[in-house]
PDB file of C-alpha atoms in Angstrom:
ATOM      1  CA  UNK A   1     -16.654  15.052   1.590  1.00 37.00           C
ATOM      2  CA  UNK A   2     -13.368  16.224  -0.133  1.00 37.00           C
ATOM      3  CA  UNK A   3     -11.923  16.977   3.432  1.00 37.00           C
ATOM      4  CA  UNK A   4     -11.315  13.536   4.812  1.00 39.00           C
ATOM      5  CA  UNK A   5      -9.144  13.623   7.927  1.00 42.00           C
ATOM      6  CA  UNK A   6      -9.940   9.964   8.667  1.00 50.00           C
ATOM      7  CA  UNK A   7      -8.125   8.956   5.621  1.00 71.00           C
ATOM      8  CA  UNK A   8     -11.291   7.899   3.628  1.00 82.00           C
ATOM      9  CA  UNK A   9     -11.559   8.038  -0.300  1.00 86.00           C
ATOM     10  CA  UNK A  10     -11.840  11.374  -1.620  1.00 89.00           C
ATOM     11  CA  UNK A  11     -14.381  12.452  -4.281  1.00 92.00           C
ATOM     12  CA  UNK A  12     -11.526  12.224  -6.685  1.00 92.00           C
ATOM     13  CA  UNK A  13     -10.756   8.788  -5.696  1.00 92.00           C
ATOM     14  CA  UNK A  14     -14.260   7.742  -6.268  1.00 94.00           C
ATOM     15  CA  UNK A  15     -14.533   9.372  -9.515  1.00 94.00           C
ATOM     16  CA  UNK A  16     -11.288   7.473 -10.683  1.00 95.00           C
ATOM     17  CA  UNK A  17     -12.736   4.207  -9.512  1.00 96.00           C
ATOM     18  CA  UNK A  18     -15.902   4.876 -11.437  1.00 95.00           C
ATOM     19  CA  UNK A  19     -13.719   5.697 -14.463  1.00 96.00           C
ATOM     20  CA  UNK A  20     -11.863   2.489 -14.067  1.00 96.00           C
ATOM     21  CA  UNK A  21     -14.900   0.263 -13.683  1.00 95.00           C
ATOM     22  CA  UNK A  22     -16.146   1.843 -17.066  1.00 95.00           C
ATOM     23  CA  UNK A  23     -13.095   0.721 -18.659  1.00 96.00           C
ATOM     24  CA  UNK A  24     -11.149   4.242 -18.872  1.00 97.00           C
ATOM     25  CA  UNK A  25      -7.649   3.535 -20.146  1.00 96.00           C
ATOM     26  CA  UNK A  26      -6.491   6.997 -19.523  1.00 96.00           C
ATOM     27  CA  UNK A  27      -7.570   6.918 -15.921  1.00 96.00           C
ATOM     28  CA  UNK A  28      -5.728   3.771 -15.336  1.00 97.00           C
ATOM     29  CA  UNK A  29      -2.538   5.105 -16.967  1.00 95.00           C
ATOM     30  CA  UNK A  30      -2.705   7.991 -14.833  1.00 93.00           C
ATOM     31  CA  UNK A  31      -2.670   5.770 -11.749  1.00 94.00           C
ATOM     32  CA  UNK A  32       0.248   3.888 -13.200  1.00 94.00           C
ATOM     33  CA  UNK A  33       2.193   7.107 -13.746  1.00 91.00           C
ATOM     34  CA  UNK A  34       1.549   8.177 -10.175  1.00 89.00           C
ATOM     35  CA  UNK A  35       2.183   5.064  -8.253  1.00 90.00           C
ATOM     36  CA  UNK A  36       4.304   2.569 -10.296  1.00 92.00           C
ATOM     37  CA  UNK A  37       7.764   3.852  -9.358  1.00 86.00           C
ATOM     38  CA  UNK A  38       6.718   3.820  -5.658  1.00 85.00           C
ATOM     39  CA  UNK A  39       5.152   0.467  -5.938  1.00 91.00           C
ATOM     40  CA  UNK A  40       8.557  -0.959  -7.553  1.00 90.00           C
ATOM     41  CA  UNK A  41      10.592   0.576  -4.870  1.00 85.00           C
ATOM     42  CA  UNK A  42       8.491  -1.088  -2.222  1.00 88.00           C
ATOM     43  CA  UNK A  43       8.081  -4.411  -3.816  1.00 90.00           C
ATOM     44  CA  UNK A  44      11.824  -4.594  -4.211  1.00 86.00           C
ATOM     45  CA  UNK A  45      12.116  -4.492  -0.348  1.00 84.00           C
ATOM     46  CA  UNK A  46      10.396  -8.039  -0.048  1.00 87.00           C
ATOM     47  CA  UNK A  47      11.769 -10.030  -2.963  1.00 89.00           C
ATOM     48  CA  UNK A  48      15.034 -10.905  -4.244  1.00 84.00           C
ATOM     49  CA  UNK A  49      15.366  -9.484  -7.621  1.00 88.00           C
ATOM     50  CA  UNK A  50      14.166  -6.323  -9.755  1.00 87.00           C
ATOM     51  CA  UNK A  51      12.456  -8.746 -12.205  1.00 92.00           C
ATOM     52  CA  UNK A  52      10.588 -10.486  -9.385  1.00 93.00           C
ATOM     53  CA  UNK A  53       9.537  -6.959  -7.880  1.00 93.00           C
ATOM     54  CA  UNK A  54       8.198  -6.016 -11.310  1.00 94.00           C
ATOM     55  CA  UNK A  55       6.256  -9.074 -11.536  1.00 96.00           C
ATOM     56  CA  UNK A  56       4.878  -8.465  -8.125  1.00 96.00           C
ATOM     57  CA  UNK A  57       3.777  -4.972  -9.112  1.00 97.00           C
ATOM     58  CA  UNK A  58       1.967  -6.306 -12.150  1.00 97.00           C
ATOM     59  CA  UNK A  59       0.311  -8.899  -9.982  1.00 97.00           C
ATOM     60  CA  UNK A  60      -0.876  -6.225  -7.648  1.00 98.00           C
ATOM     61  CA  UNK A  61      -2.370  -4.232 -10.376  1.00 98.00           C
ATOM     62  CA  UNK A  62      -4.398  -7.124 -11.597  1.00 97.00           C
ATOM     63  CA  UNK A  63      -5.579  -7.446  -7.962  1.00 97.00           C
ATOM     64  CA  UNK A  64      -6.534  -3.889  -7.987  1.00 97.00           C
ATOM     65  CA  UNK A  65      -8.525  -4.209 -11.050  1.00 97.00           C
ATOM     66  CA  UNK A  66     -10.243  -7.395  -9.877  1.00 96.00           C
ATOM     67  CA  UNK A  67     -10.891  -5.768  -6.486  1.00 96.00           C
ATOM     68  CA  UNK A  68     -12.432  -2.539  -7.743  1.00 95.00           C
ATOM     69  CA  UNK A  69     -15.907  -3.645  -7.169  1.00 92.00           C
ATOM     70  CA  UNK A  70     -15.030  -4.302  -3.743  1.00 91.00           C
ATOM     71  CA  UNK A  71     -13.698  -1.017  -3.133  1.00 93.00           C
ATOM     72  CA  UNK A  72     -15.975   0.885  -0.649  1.00 89.00           C
ATOM     73  CA  UNK A  73     -13.933   4.047  -0.095  1.00 89.00           C
ATOM     74  CA  UNK A  74     -13.364   3.457   3.538  1.00 88.00           C
ATOM     75  CA  UNK A  75      -9.557   4.152   2.955  1.00 86.00           C
ATOM     76  CA  UNK A  76      -8.052   6.285   0.240  1.00 87.00           C
ATOM     77  CA  UNK A  77      -7.443   4.850  -3.243  1.00 92.00           C
ATOM     78  CA  UNK A  78      -3.701   4.974  -2.624  1.00 88.00           C
ATOM     79  CA  UNK A  79      -3.837   3.249   0.908  1.00 86.00           C
ATOM     80  CA  UNK A  80      -6.011   0.541  -0.671  1.00 91.00           C
ATOM     81  CA  UNK A  81      -3.571   0.015  -3.729  1.00 93.00           C
ATOM     82  CA  UNK A  82      -0.590  -0.310  -1.516  1.00 90.00           C
ATOM     83  CA  UNK A  83      -2.142  -2.568   0.821  1.00 90.00           C
ATOM     84  CA  UNK A  84      -2.656  -4.981  -1.962  1.00 94.00           C
ATOM     85  CA  UNK A  85       0.817  -4.312  -3.112  1.00 94.00           C
ATOM     86  CA  UNK A  86       2.216  -5.086   0.307  1.00 90.00           C
ATOM     87  CA  UNK A  87       0.227  -8.068   0.710  1.00 92.00           C
ATOM     88  CA  UNK A  88       1.297  -9.462  -2.675  1.00 95.00           C
ATOM     89  CA  UNK A  89       4.813  -8.647  -2.249  1.00 93.00           C
ATOM     90  CA  UNK A  90       4.913 -10.355   1.248  1.00 90.00           C
ATOM     91  CA  UNK A  91       3.287 -13.460   0.037  1.00 92.00           C
ATOM     92  CA  UNK A  92       5.715 -13.752  -2.852  1.00 93.00           C
ATOM     93  CA  UNK A  93       8.600 -12.964  -0.396  1.00 88.00           C
ATOM     94  CA  UNK A  94       7.490 -15.757   1.833  1.00 87.00           C
ATOM     95  CA  UNK A  95       7.405 -18.118  -0.936  1.00 86.00           C
ATOM     96  CA  UNK A  96      10.986 -17.115  -1.946  1.00 82.00           C
ATOM     97  CA  UNK A  97      12.080 -17.245   1.715  1.00 73.00           C
ATOM     98  CA  UNK A  98      13.985 -20.662   1.321  1.00 49.00           C
ATOM     99  CA  UNK A  99      16.229 -18.977  -1.080  1.00 47.00           C
ATOM    100  CA  UNK A 100      16.360 -15.586   0.500  1.00 47.00           C
ATOM    101  CA  UNK A 101      18.504 -15.394   3.564  1.00 46.00           C
ATOM    102  CA  UNK A 102      17.464 -12.064   4.951  1.00 47.00           C
ATOM    103  CA  UNK A 103      13.829 -13.176   5.332  1.00 40.00           C
ATOM    104  CA  UNK A 104      14.644 -14.964   8.409  1.00 41.00           C
ATOM    105  CA  UNK A 105      15.524 -12.047  10.297  1.00 44.00           C
ATOM    106  CA  UNK A 106      12.447 -10.173   9.401  1.00 46.00           C
ATOM    107  CA  UNK A 107      10.346 -10.658  12.581  1.00 45.00           C
ATOM    108  CA  UNK A 108      12.849 -11.029  15.205  1.00 45.00           C
ATOM    109  CA  UNK A 109      14.834  -7.896  15.725  1.00 51.00           C
ATOM    110  CA  UNK A 110      16.092  -6.852  18.976  1.00 51.00           C
ATOM    111  CA  UNK A 111      16.937  -3.491  17.898  1.00 58.00           C
ATOM    112  CA  UNK A 112      18.045  -1.506  20.902  1.00 70.00           C
ATOM    113  CA  UNK A 113      21.219   0.027  19.444  1.00 77.00           C
ATOM    114  CA  UNK A 114      21.551   3.688  20.354  1.00 89.00           C
ATOM    115  CA  UNK A 115      21.197   6.516  17.844  1.00 93.00           C
ATOM    116  CA  UNK A 116      24.766   7.603  18.323  1.00 94.00           C
ATOM    117  CA  UNK A 117      27.832   5.664  19.435  1.00 93.00           C
ATOM    118  CA  UNK A 118      27.850   5.923  23.295  1.00 92.00           C
ATOM    119  CA  UNK A 119      31.469   6.574  23.334  1.00 92.00           C
ATOM    120  CA  UNK A 120      30.700  10.049  21.999  1.00 95.00           C
ATOM    121  CA  UNK A 121      29.211  11.122  25.259  1.00 95.00           C
ATOM    122  CA  UNK A 122      30.554  11.612  28.588  1.00 94.00           C
ATOM    123  CA  UNK A 123      29.654   8.629  30.797  1.00 90.00           C
ATOM    124  CA  UNK A 124      26.596   8.735  32.910  1.00 86.00           C
ATOM    125  CA  UNK A 125      28.844   8.520  35.924  1.00 87.00           C
ATOM    126  CA  UNK A 126      30.622  11.779  35.050  1.00 87.00           C
ATOM    127  CA  UNK A 127      30.649  14.068  37.785  1.00 87.00           C
ATOM    128  CA  UNK A 128      30.083  17.312  35.946  1.00 84.00           C
ATOM    129  CA  UNK A 129      27.980  16.611  32.761  1.00 88.00           C
ATOM    130  CA  UNK A 130      26.869  13.280  32.634  1.00 91.00           C
ATOM    131  CA  UNK A 131      25.628  12.181  29.025  1.00 94.00           C
ATOM    132  CA  UNK A 132      26.889  15.457  27.626  1.00 95.00           C
ATOM    133  CA  UNK A 133      28.623  15.193  23.965  1.00 96.00           C
ATOM    134  CA  UNK A 134      32.311  14.395  24.520  1.00 95.00           C
ATOM    135  CA  UNK A 135      32.685  14.430  20.726  1.00 95.00           C
ATOM    136  CA  UNK A 136      30.003  16.493  19.327  1.00 95.00           C
ATOM    137  CA  UNK A 137      28.952  16.342  15.621  1.00 95.00           C
ATOM    138  CA  UNK A 138      30.594  18.852  13.357  1.00 92.00           C
ATOM    139  CA  UNK A 139      27.899  20.685  11.150  1.00 90.00           C
ATOM    140  CA  UNK A 140      27.759  20.171   7.511  1.00 90.00           C
ATOM    141  CA  UNK A 141      27.411  23.776   6.896  1.00 79.00           C
ATOM    142  CA  UNK A 142      31.100  23.907   5.724  1.00 80.00           C
ATOM    143  CA  UNK A 143      30.346  21.120   3.346  1.00 83.00           C
ATOM    144  CA  UNK A 144      30.064  22.555  -0.288  1.00 85.00           C
ATOM    145  CA  UNK A 145      26.592  22.324  -1.400  1.00 83.00           C
ATOM    146  CA  UNK A 146      27.711  20.509  -4.725  1.00 84.00           C
ATOM    147  CA  UNK A 147      29.149  17.608  -2.519  1.00 86.00           C
ATOM    148  CA  UNK A 148      26.105  17.569  -0.139  1.00 86.00           C
ATOM    149  CA  UNK A 149      23.687  17.247  -2.938  1.00 85.00           C
ATOM    150  CA  UNK A 150      25.868  15.249  -5.226  1.00 87.00           C
ATOM    151  CA  UNK A 151      24.857  11.925  -6.811  1.00 85.00           C
ATOM    152  CA  UNK A 152      27.626  10.259  -4.857  1.00 90.00           C
ATOM    153  CA  UNK A 153      25.992  11.456  -1.527  1.00 92.00           C
ATOM    154  CA  UNK A 154      22.561  10.370  -2.485  1.00 90.00           C
ATOM    155  CA  UNK A 155      24.080   6.954  -3.571  1.00 90.00           C
ATOM    156  CA  UNK A 156      25.466   6.813   0.000  1.00 94.00           C
ATOM    157  CA  UNK A 157      22.073   7.527   1.373  1.00 94.00           C
ATOM    158  CA  UNK A 158      20.594   4.781  -0.788  1.00 90.00           C
ATOM    159  CA  UNK A 159      23.154   2.211   0.298  1.00 92.00           C
ATOM    160  CA  UNK A 160      22.511   3.108   3.970  1.00 95.00           C
ATOM    161  CA  UNK A 161      18.844   2.479   3.510  1.00 93.00           C
ATOM    162  CA  UNK A 162      19.471  -0.771   1.583  1.00 88.00           C
ATOM    163  CA  UNK A 163      21.612  -1.980   4.683  1.00 91.00           C
ATOM    164  CA  UNK A 164      18.828  -1.392   7.155  1.00 92.00           C
ATOM    165  CA  UNK A 165      16.740  -4.226   8.602  1.00 90.00           C
ATOM    166  CA  UNK A 166      13.610  -4.780   6.438  1.00 85.00           C
ATOM    167  CA  UNK A 167      11.047  -3.131   8.899  1.00 89.00           C
ATOM    168  CA  UNK A 168      13.059   0.124   9.208  1.00 93.00           C
ATOM    169  CA  UNK A 169      13.667   0.080   5.475  1.00 91.00           C
ATOM    170  CA  UNK A 170       9.973   0.020   4.852  1.00 90.00           C
ATOM    171  CA  UNK A 171       9.224   2.923   7.135  1.00 94.00           C
ATOM    172  CA  UNK A 172      11.901   5.130   5.925  1.00 95.00           C
ATOM    173  CA  UNK A 173      11.207   4.296   2.339  1.00 92.00           C
ATOM    174  CA  UNK A 174       7.561   5.143   2.690  1.00 91.00           C
ATOM    175  CA  UNK A 175       8.061   8.129   4.875  1.00 94.00           C
ATOM    176  CA  UNK A 176      11.179   9.921   3.693  1.00 94.00           C
ATOM    177  CA  UNK A 177      11.667   8.679   0.392  1.00 90.00           C
ATOM    178  CA  UNK A 178       8.058   8.646  -0.796  1.00 85.00           C
ATOM    179  CA  UNK A 179       6.923  11.330   1.422  1.00 85.00           C
ATOM    180  CA  UNK A 180       3.869   9.541   3.034  1.00 87.00           C
ATOM    181  CA  UNK A 181       2.257  10.824   6.187  1.00 90.00           C
ATOM    182  CA  UNK A 182       2.637   8.567   9.390  1.00 92.00           C
ATOM    183  CA  UNK A 183      -1.102   7.686   8.965  1.00 89.00           C
ATOM    184  CA  UNK A 184      -0.447   6.374   5.446  1.00 86.00           C
ATOM    185  CA  UNK A 185       2.294   4.133   6.569  1.00 90.00           C
ATOM    186  CA  UNK A 186       0.356   2.805   9.562  1.00 89.00           C
ATOM    187  CA  UNK A 187      -2.405   1.950   7.152  1.00 84.00           C
ATOM    188  CA  UNK A 188      -0.273   0.401   4.718  1.00 82.00           C
ATOM    189  CA  UNK A 189       1.873  -1.620   7.056  1.00 85.00           C
ATOM    190  CA  UNK A 190      -0.735  -2.269   9.850  1.00 85.00           C
ATOM    191  CA  UNK A 191       1.564  -1.071  12.634  1.00 90.00           C
ATOM    192  CA  UNK A 192       0.980   1.277  15.578  1.00 93.00           C
ATOM    193  CA  UNK A 193       1.859   4.923  15.703  1.00 93.00           C
ATOM    194  CA  UNK A 194       4.520   4.166  18.224  1.00 93.00           C
ATOM    195  CA  UNK A 195       6.051   1.482  16.346  1.00 93.00           C
ATOM    196  CA  UNK A 196       6.097   3.456  13.353  1.00 94.00           C
ATOM    197  CA  UNK A 197       8.088   6.241  15.029  1.00 95.00           C
ATOM    198  CA  UNK A 198      10.515   4.001  16.573  1.00 94.00           C
ATOM    199  CA  UNK A 199      11.413   2.273  13.473  1.00 95.00           C
ATOM    200  CA  UNK A 200      11.668   5.715  11.502  1.00 97.00           C
ATOM    201  CA  UNK A 201      13.887   7.155  14.254  1.00 97.00           C
ATOM    202  CA  UNK A 202      16.197   4.084  14.027  1.00 96.00           C
ATOM    203  CA  UNK A 203      16.391   4.333  10.333  1.00 97.00           C
ATOM    204  CA  UNK A 204      17.082   8.066  10.153  1.00 98.00           C
ATOM    205  CA  UNK A 205      19.774   7.858  12.839  1.00 97.00           C
ATOM    206  CA  UNK A 206      21.659   5.182  10.836  1.00 97.00           C
ATOM    207  CA  UNK A 207      21.350   7.093   7.653  1.00 97.00           C
ATOM    208  CA  UNK A 208      22.693  10.144   9.486  1.00 97.00           C
ATOM    209  CA  UNK A 209      25.574   8.053  10.919  1.00 96.00           C
ATOM    210  CA  UNK A 210      26.471   6.976   7.366  1.00 96.00           C
ATOM    211  CA  UNK A 211      26.402  10.412   5.989  1.00 96.00           C
ATOM    212  CA  UNK A 212      28.639  11.640   8.933  1.00 95.00           C
ATOM    213  CA  UNK A 213      31.001   8.813   8.130  1.00 93.00           C
ATOM    214  CA  UNK A 214      30.891   9.737   4.451  1.00 93.00           C
ATOM    215  CA  UNK A 215      31.030  13.481   4.592  1.00 90.00           C
ATOM    216  CA  UNK A 216      33.691  13.313   7.334  1.00 78.00           C
ATOM    217  CA  UNK A 217      32.995  14.056  10.867  1.00 56.00           C
ATOM    218  CA  UNK A 218      34.594  17.461  10.153  1.00 44.00           C
ATOM    219  CA  UNK A 219      37.651  17.041  12.394  1.00 43.00           C
ATOM    220  CA  UNK A 220      39.961  16.561   9.474  1.00 46.00           C
ATOM    221  CA  UNK A 221      38.779  19.839   8.096  1.00 42.00           C
ATOM    222  CA  UNK A 222      38.805  21.885  11.187  1.00 41.00           C
ATOM    223  CA  UNK A 223      42.136  20.676  12.783  1.00 35.00           C
TER     224      UNK A 223
ATOM    225  CA  UNK B   1      17.538  15.881  29.562  1.00 92.00           C
ATOM    226  CA  UNK B   2      21.105  15.240  28.625  1.00 95.00           C
ATOM    227  CA  UNK B   3      22.677  14.979  25.018  1.00 97.00           C
ATOM    228  CA  UNK B   4      22.572  11.309  25.057  1.00 96.00           C
ATOM    229  CA  UNK B   5      18.857  11.239  25.835  1.00 96.00           C
ATOM    230  CA  UNK B   6      18.067  14.147  23.580  1.00 97.00           C
ATOM    231  CA  UNK B   7      19.353  12.201  20.360  1.00 97.00           C
ATOM    232  CA  UNK B   8      16.922   9.401  20.958  1.00 96.00           C
ATOM    233  CA  UNK B   9      14.017  11.904  20.716  1.00 97.00           C
ATOM    234  CA  UNK B  10      14.562  13.876  17.759  1.00 98.00           C
ATOM    235  CA  UNK B  11      12.010  12.010  15.540  1.00 97.00           C
ATOM    236  CA  UNK B  12       9.290  12.214  18.489  1.00 96.00           C
ATOM    237  CA  UNK B  13      10.171  16.036  18.352  1.00 97.00           C
ATOM    238  CA  UNK B  14      10.091  16.313  14.724  1.00 96.00           C
ATOM    239  CA  UNK B  15       6.865  14.523  14.547  1.00 94.00           C
ATOM    240  CA  UNK B  16       5.309  16.602  16.952  1.00 94.00           C
ATOM    241  CA  UNK B  17       4.373  13.686  19.173  1.00 92.00           C
ATOM    242  CA  UNK B  18       5.966  14.961  22.515  1.00 95.00           C
ATOM    243  CA  UNK B  19       3.988  16.129  25.625  1.00 96.00           C
ATOM    244  CA  UNK B  20       4.319  19.939  25.766  1.00 97.00           C
ATOM    245  CA  UNK B  21       6.406  19.779  28.912  1.00 97.00           C
ATOM    246  CA  UNK B  22       8.917  17.339  27.372  1.00 97.00           C
ATOM    247  CA  UNK B  23       9.021  19.521  24.256  1.00 97.00           C
ATOM    248  CA  UNK B  24       9.818  22.714  26.339  1.00 97.00           C
ATOM    249  CA  UNK B  25      12.756  20.687  27.936  1.00 97.00           C
ATOM    250  CA  UNK B  26      13.972  19.591  24.392  1.00 98.00           C
ATOM    251  CA  UNK B  27      13.732  23.383  23.115  1.00 98.00           C
ATOM    252  CA  UNK B  28      15.633  24.660  26.278  1.00 97.00           C
ATOM    253  CA  UNK B  29      18.271  22.103  25.904  1.00 97.00           C
ATOM    254  CA  UNK B  30      18.931  22.613  22.144  1.00 97.00           C
ATOM    255  CA  UNK B  31      19.034  26.545  22.635  1.00 97.00           C
ATOM    256  CA  UNK B  32      21.887  26.123  25.092  1.00 96.00           C
ATOM    257  CA  UNK B  33      23.878  23.241  23.345  1.00 97.00           C
ATOM    258  CA  UNK B  34      25.840  23.512  20.093  1.00 96.00           C
ATOM    259  CA  UNK B  35      26.201  19.732  19.786  1.00 97.00           C
ATOM    260  CA  UNK B  36      22.478  18.992  19.875  1.00 98.00           C
ATOM    261  CA  UNK B  37      21.839  22.004  17.576  1.00 97.00           C
ATOM    262  CA  UNK B  38      24.034  20.501  15.027  1.00 96.00           C
ATOM    263  CA  UNK B  39      22.660  16.982  15.376  1.00 97.00           C
ATOM    264  CA  UNK B  40      19.073  18.291  14.846  1.00 97.00           C
ATOM    265  CA  UNK B  41      20.322  20.073  11.871  1.00 96.00           C
ATOM    266  CA  UNK B  42      21.958  17.018  10.486  1.00 96.00           C
ATOM    267  CA  UNK B  43      18.842  14.996  11.153  1.00 97.00           C
ATOM    268  CA  UNK B  44      16.835  17.600   9.092  1.00 96.00           C
ATOM    269  CA  UNK B  45      19.399  17.380   6.150  1.00 95.00           C
ATOM    270  CA  UNK B  46      19.272  13.636   6.345  1.00 96.00           C
ATOM    271  CA  UNK B  47      15.515  13.685   5.784  1.00 96.00           C
ATOM    272  CA  UNK B  48      15.785  16.153   3.014  1.00 93.00           C
ATOM    273  CA  UNK B  49      18.436  14.087   1.151  1.00 93.00           C
ATOM    274  CA  UNK B  50      16.425  10.897   1.592  1.00 94.00           C
ATOM    275  CA  UNK B  51      13.590  12.681   0.029  1.00 90.00           C
ATOM    276  CA  UNK B  52      15.766  13.216  -3.025  1.00 88.00           C
ATOM    277  CA  UNK B  53      15.904   9.632  -3.966  1.00 86.00           C
ATOM    278  CA  UNK B  54      12.590   9.306  -5.566  1.00 71.00           C
ATOM    279  CA  UNK B  55      12.632  10.864  -9.078  1.00 62.00           C
ATOM    280  CA  UNK B  56      11.767   7.771 -11.065  1.00 70.00           C
ATOM    281  CA  UNK B  57       9.850   7.363 -14.480  1.00 78.00           C
ATOM    282  CA  UNK B  58       7.864   4.543 -15.589  1.00 87.00           C
ATOM    283  CA  UNK B  59       9.637   2.581 -18.314  1.00 87.00           C
ATOM    284  CA  UNK B  60       7.844   2.603 -21.738  1.00 91.00           C
ATOM    285  CA  UNK B  61       7.838  -1.368 -21.756  1.00 92.00           C
ATOM    286  CA  UNK B  62       6.305  -1.470 -18.471  1.00 93.00           C
ATOM    287  CA  UNK B  63       3.636   1.098 -19.596  1.00 93.00           C
ATOM    288  CA  UNK B  64       2.878  -1.134 -22.587  1.00 95.00           C
ATOM    289  CA  UNK B  65       2.549  -4.312 -20.396  1.00 96.00           C
ATOM    290  CA  UNK B  66       0.221  -2.742 -18.038  1.00 96.00           C
ATOM    291  CA  UNK B  67      -2.007  -1.211 -20.653  1.00 96.00           C
ATOM    292  CA  UNK B  68      -2.222  -4.888 -21.813  1.00 97.00           C
ATOM    293  CA  UNK B  69      -3.027  -5.935 -18.297  1.00 96.00           C
ATOM    294  CA  UNK B  70      -5.921  -3.252 -18.313  1.00 97.00           C
ATOM    295  CA  UNK B  71      -7.214  -4.455 -21.545  1.00 97.00           C
ATOM    296  CA  UNK B  72      -7.257  -8.053 -20.712  1.00 96.00           C
ATOM    297  CA  UNK B  73      -9.192  -7.090 -17.486  1.00 96.00           C
ATOM    298  CA  UNK B  74     -11.620  -4.974 -19.425  1.00 94.00           C
ATOM    299  CA  UNK B  75     -12.287  -7.808 -21.911  1.00 94.00           C
ATOM    300  CA  UNK B  76     -12.955 -10.467 -19.153  1.00 90.00           C
ATOM    301  CA  UNK B  77     -14.962  -8.115 -17.081  1.00 73.00           C
TER     302      UNK B  77
END
């Protein structure tokens, strides 16, 4: 029962739910410590301001408490909580939509842009090596660790993620920032495995490109 | 598989969602290509850096508010 490959609730989840139903404050605050930061980060993707995001998360907690009696353990407690959160945030985001311009591009996004600028490859008509790197990336091994792991570099990563289309931002935030599994993300967002992977790849490719621009392609250093 | 194709498959590769035969061709290409070796490595670093963004604490005021939410719910239940 504790081993739940299908993503159902664990014994620990069920014990927590029983404690919450019994009115155990400590159990609730433990959940808050565990999930509040991630919930805030996710809510922020759907609404215009941090204040509204905090409000959304609070509403989601109310929804969680009110829904406890209906929790049947078919999904993990975390998946269930984040589904409530995402629904709450989306509803609020739609209500805000008239004043938030980016919401209009949410659904339609013909994202076929390549991971790497096509000019960096030899053309597909090249006689010798079609599609081979013409301008290969220069490794970051020569980048000092202090720069690579600096606050400034992380701020660049953060900016790159903020600039992503919303659906890509959702997936990379859940997978790579919060460290969820692909099953967690599929459950929370109700998207297919393939869709999840495509969005994740687009997002990672853009963040890598931003880092390459920020850290320098290396050409300046080597020549 | 050429370099411009390979860069589109890196997440499939890292997710382990490639057919074995395609995976073999991916590995074979990377082992003979410095550019793609570097690209794959940068992708991994990018993922690691992204994972360093989440080190946040719950603010005390939020904790207080949510404790209030819980007590209200308990009182009304």
